């Protein structure tokens, strides 16, 4: 493996202690995220190049293991068709959380589309705490708590 793989493995090892089941919620970003989306439908959006497979995996794990209705979509397609589903603000949107998976290596156009999509969903009623920008990179993999988009 190259240097980037070694760097990613090192970052994941460093975060391992915060992600174990025995880790208290204030120190565990996964538990904080789970609390933020608990009982809500979840839309997971990502750029297609790097985090598309992660979005799909999270969706299937949430569907199967958490019994949570989750959906995933990728830029640029989500900005062509899916975005239309957000046009009418309403109760369904207020019961939905949006999680935007970001990668430090996302192209600037992809990053901008993801940020604008999260902001639009939030304006249409999606939960602001879960309309989060989560940086996924070797340097900060899961180390930063989700921030409001």
PDB file of N, CA and C in Angstrom, residues 5-47:
ATOM      1  N   UNK A   5      -2.573   5.137   2.004  1.00  0.00           N
ATOM      2  CA  UNK A   5      -3.201   4.026   2.728  1.00  0.00           C
ATOM      3  C   UNK A   5      -2.654   3.939   4.147  1.00  0.00           C
ATOM      4  N   UNK A   6      -1.352   4.091   4.288  1.00  0.00           N
ATOM      5  CA  UNK A   6      -0.741   4.045   5.620  1.00  0.00           C
ATOM      6  C   UNK A   6      -1.250   5.198   6.480  1.00  0.00           C
ATOM      7  N   UNK A   7      -1.391   6.370   5.873  1.00  0.00           N
ATOM      8  CA  UNK A   7      -1.907   7.535   6.592  1.00  0.00           C
ATOM      9  C   UNK A   7      -3.353   7.303   7.034  1.00  0.00           C
ATOM     10  N   UNK A   8      -4.172   6.763   6.147  1.00  0.00           N
ATOM     11  CA  UNK A   8      -5.572   6.473   6.481  1.00  0.00           C
ATOM     12  C   UNK A   8      -5.652   5.431   7.591  1.00  0.00           C
ATOM     13  N   UNK A   9      -4.851   4.385   7.499  1.00  0.00           N
ATOM     14  CA  UNK A   9      -4.859   3.344   8.531  1.00  0.00           C
ATOM     15  C   UNK A   9      -4.451   3.920   9.879  1.00  0.00           C
ATOM     16  N   UNK A  10      -3.469   4.799   9.881  1.00  0.00           N
ATOM     17  CA  UNK A  10      -3.028   5.439  11.120  1.00  0.00           C
ATOM     18  C   UNK A  10      -4.137   6.295  11.719  1.00  0.00           C
ATOM     19  N   UNK A  11      -4.822   7.065  10.882  1.00  0.00           N
ATOM     20  CA  UNK A  11      -5.923   7.907  11.365  1.00  0.00           C
ATOM     21  C   UNK A  11      -7.055   7.060  11.927  1.00  0.00           C
ATOM     22  N   UNK A  12      -7.365   5.953  11.265  1.00  0.00           N
ATOM     23  CA  UNK A  12      -8.433   5.075  11.755  1.00  0.00           C
ATOM     24  C   UNK A  12      -8.058   4.421  13.080  1.00  0.00           C
ATOM     25  N   UNK A  13      -6.802   4.005  13.207  1.00  0.00           N
ATOM     26  CA  UNK A  13      -6.351   3.434  14.486  1.00  0.00           C
ATOM     27  C   UNK A  13      -6.483   4.458  15.606  1.00  0.00           C
ATOM     28  N   UNK A  14      -6.132   5.707  15.321  1.00  0.00           N
ATOM     29  CA  UNK A  14      -6.207   6.766  16.329  1.00  0.00           C
ATOM     30  C   UNK A  14      -7.649   7.031  16.758  1.00  0.00           C
ATOM     31  N   UNK A  15      -8.595   6.866  15.838  1.00  0.00           N
ATOM     32  CA  UNK A  15      -9.999   7.121  16.154  1.00  0.00           C
ATOM     33  C   UNK A  15     -10.722   5.912  16.729  1.00  0.00           C
ATOM     34  N   UNK A  16     -10.118   4.761  16.648  1.00  0.00           N
ATOM     35  CA  UNK A  16     -10.759   3.524  17.066  1.00  0.00           C
ATOM     36  C   UNK A  16     -11.309   3.604  18.494  1.00  0.00           C
ATOM     37  N   UNK A  17     -10.556   4.178  19.402  1.00  0.00           N
ATOM     38  CA  UNK A  17     -10.977   4.244  20.805  1.00  0.00           C
ATOM     39  C   UNK A  17     -12.254   5.059  20.979  1.00  0.00           C
ATOM     40  N   UNK A  18     -12.478   6.055  20.129  1.00  0.00           N
ATOM     41  CA  UNK A  18     -13.680   6.878  20.274  1.00  0.00           C
ATOM     42  C   UNK A  18     -14.904   6.225  19.656  1.00  0.00           C
ATOM     43  N   UNK A  19     -14.722   5.227  18.801  1.00  0.00           N
ATOM     44  CA  UNK A  19     -15.839   4.632  18.077  1.00  0.00           C
ATOM     45  C   UNK A  19     -16.310   3.299  18.658  1.00  0.00           C
ATOM     46  N   UNK A  20     -15.654   2.795  19.681  1.00  0.00           N
ATOM     47  CA  UNK A  20     -16.055   1.518  20.263  1.00  0.00           C
ATOM     48  C   UNK A  20     -17.359   1.686  21.032  1.00  0.00           C
ATOM     49  N   UNK A  21     -18.154   0.617  21.164  1.00  0.00           N
ATOM     50  CA  UNK A  21     -19.434   0.727  21.864  1.00  0.00           C
ATOM     51  C   UNK A  21     -19.324   1.293  23.281  1.00  0.00           C
ATOM     52  N   UNK A  22     -18.233   1.034  23.974  1.00  0.00           N
ATOM     53  CA  UNK A  22     -18.092   1.521  25.340  1.00  0.00           C
ATOM     54  C   UNK A  22     -17.727   2.990  25.449  1.00  0.00           C
ATOM     55  N   UNK A  23     -17.419   3.629  24.334  1.00  0.00           N
ATOM     56  CA  UNK A  23     -17.064   5.048  24.345  1.00  0.00           C
ATOM     57  C   UNK A  23     -18.300   5.887  24.643  1.00  0.00           C
ATOM     58  N   UNK A  24     -18.155   6.861  25.528  1.00  0.00           N
ATOM     59  CA  UNK A  24     -19.286   7.720  25.895  1.00  0.00           C
ATOM     60  C   UNK A  24     -19.681   8.619  24.728  1.00  0.00           C
ATOM     61  N   UNK A  25     -20.956   8.947  24.656  1.00  0.00           N
ATOM     62  CA  UNK A  25     -21.490   9.714  23.536  1.00  0.00           C
ATOM     63  C   UNK A  25     -20.774  11.043  23.266  1.00  0.00           C
ATOM     64  N   UNK A  26     -20.428  11.850  24.267  1.00  0.00           N
ATOM     65  CA  UNK A  26     -19.761  13.125  23.947  1.00  0.00           C
ATOM     66  C   UNK A  26     -18.446  12.957  23.174  1.00  0.00           C
ATOM     67  N   UNK A  27     -17.784  11.835  23.352  1.00  0.00           N
ATOM     68  CA  UNK A  27     -16.509  11.592  22.667  1.00  0.00           C
ATOM     69  C   UNK A  27     -16.671  10.747  21.417  1.00  0.00           C
ATOM     70  N   UNK A  28     -17.867  10.276  21.136  1.00  0.00           N
ATOM     71  CA  UNK A  28     -18.099   9.323  20.056  1.00  0.00           C
ATOM     72  C   UNK A  28     -18.929   9.971  18.945  1.00  0.00           C
ATOM     73  N   UNK A  29     -18.302  10.368  17.828  1.00  0.00           N
ATOM     74  CA  UNK A  29     -19.058  11.027  16.761  1.00  0.00           C
ATOM     75  C   UNK A  29     -20.129  10.134  16.136  1.00  0.00           C
ATOM     76  N   UNK A  30     -19.922   8.832  16.127  1.00  0.00           N
ATOM     77  CA  UNK A  30     -20.931   7.924  15.562  1.00  0.00           C
ATOM     78  C   UNK A  30     -22.187   7.927  16.426  1.00  0.00           C
ATOM     79  N   UNK A  31     -22.016   7.931  17.748  1.00  0.00           N
ATOM     80  CA  UNK A  31     -23.171   7.967  18.655  1.00  0.00           C
ATOM     81  C   UNK A  31     -23.900   9.307  18.557  1.00  0.00           C
ATOM     82  N   UNK A  32     -23.150  10.388  18.422  1.00  0.00           N
ATOM     83  CA  UNK A  32     -23.789  11.707  18.283  1.00  0.00           C
ATOM     84  C   UNK A  32     -24.603  11.769  16.990  1.00  0.00           C
ATOM     85  N   UNK A  33     -24.044  11.228  15.930  1.00  0.00           N
ATOM     86  CA  UNK A  33     -24.764  11.212  14.660  1.00  0.00           C
ATOM     87  C   UNK A  33     -26.007  10.334  14.765  1.00  0.00           C
ATOM     88  N   UNK A  34     -25.881   9.177  15.400  1.00  0.00           N
ATOM     89  CA  UNK A  34     -27.028   8.282  15.567  1.00  0.00           C
ATOM     90  C   UNK A  34     -28.153   8.976  16.334  1.00  0.00           C
ATOM     91  N   UNK A  35     -27.804   9.709  17.376  1.00  0.00           N
ATOM     92  CA  UNK A  35     -28.829  10.428  18.143  1.00  0.00           C
ATOM     93  C   UNK A  35     -29.493  11.496  17.277  1.00  0.00           C
ATOM     94  N   UNK A  36     -28.711  12.197  16.459  1.00  0.00           N
ATOM     95  CA  UNK A  36     -29.249  13.270  15.625  1.00  0.00           C
ATOM     96  C   UNK A  36     -30.255  12.760  14.599  1.00  0.00           C
ATOM     97  N   UNK A  37     -30.071  11.540  14.099  1.00  0.00           N
ATOM     98  CA  UNK A  37     -30.965  11.031  13.054  1.00  0.00           C
ATOM     99  C   UNK A  37     -31.986  10.016  13.582  1.00  0.00           C
ATOM    100  N   UNK A  38     -31.937   9.718  14.870  1.00  0.00           N
ATOM    101  CA  UNK A  38     -32.832   8.714  15.453  1.00  0.00           C
ATOM    102  C   UNK A  38     -34.299   9.035  15.147  1.00  0.00           C
ATOM    103  N   UNK A  39     -35.001   8.032  14.630  1.00  0.00           N
ATOM    104  CA  UNK A  39     -36.426   8.161  14.365  1.00  0.00           C
ATOM    105  C   UNK A  39     -36.775   8.959  13.127  1.00  0.00           C
ATOM    106  N   UNK A  40     -35.809   9.283  12.310  1.00  0.00           N
ATOM    107  CA  UNK A  40     -36.041  10.096  11.119  1.00  0.00           C
ATOM    108  C   UNK A  40     -35.645   9.308   9.875  1.00  0.00           C
ATOM    109  N   UNK A  41     -36.281   9.612   8.751  1.00  0.00           N
ATOM    110  CA  UNK A  41     -35.803   9.088   7.477  1.00  0.00           C
ATOM    111  C   UNK A  41     -34.485   9.793   7.183  1.00  0.00           C
ATOM    112  N   UNK A  42     -33.580   9.117   6.502  1.00  0.00           N
ATOM    113  CA  UNK A  42     -32.253   9.681   6.272  1.00  0.00           C
ATOM    114  C   UNK A  42     -31.896   9.637   4.797  1.00  0.00           C
ATOM    115  N   UNK A  43     -31.488  10.774   4.261  1.00  0.00           N
ATOM    116  CA  UNK A  43     -30.946  10.858   2.905  1.00  0.00           C
ATOM    117  C   UNK A  43     -29.451  11.080   3.037  1.00  0.00           C
ATOM    118  N   UNK A  44     -28.674  10.211   2.420  1.00  0.00           N
ATOM    119  CA  UNK A  44     -27.220  10.307   2.462  1.00  0.00           C
ATOM    120  C   UNK A  44     -26.755  10.716   1.068  1.00  0.00           C
ATOM    121  N   UNK A  45     -26.119  11.875   0.992  1.00  0.00           N
ATOM    122  CA  UNK A  45     -25.670  12.408  -0.290  1.00  0.00           C
ATOM    123  C   UNK A  45     -24.144  12.462  -0.313  1.00  0.00           C
ATOM    124  N   UNK A  46     -23.581  12.169  -1.478  1.00  0.00           N
ATOM    125  CA  UNK A  46     -22.125  12.166  -1.616  1.00  0.00           C
ATOM    126  C   UNK A  46     -21.743  12.431  -3.058  1.00  0.00           C
ATOM    127  N   UNK A  47     -20.466  12.761  -3.246  1.00  0.00           N
ATOM    128  CA  UNK A  47     -19.903  12.826  -4.579  1.00  0.00           C
ATOM    129  C   UNK A  47     -19.714  11.395  -5.064  1.00  0.00           C
TER     130      UNK A  47
END
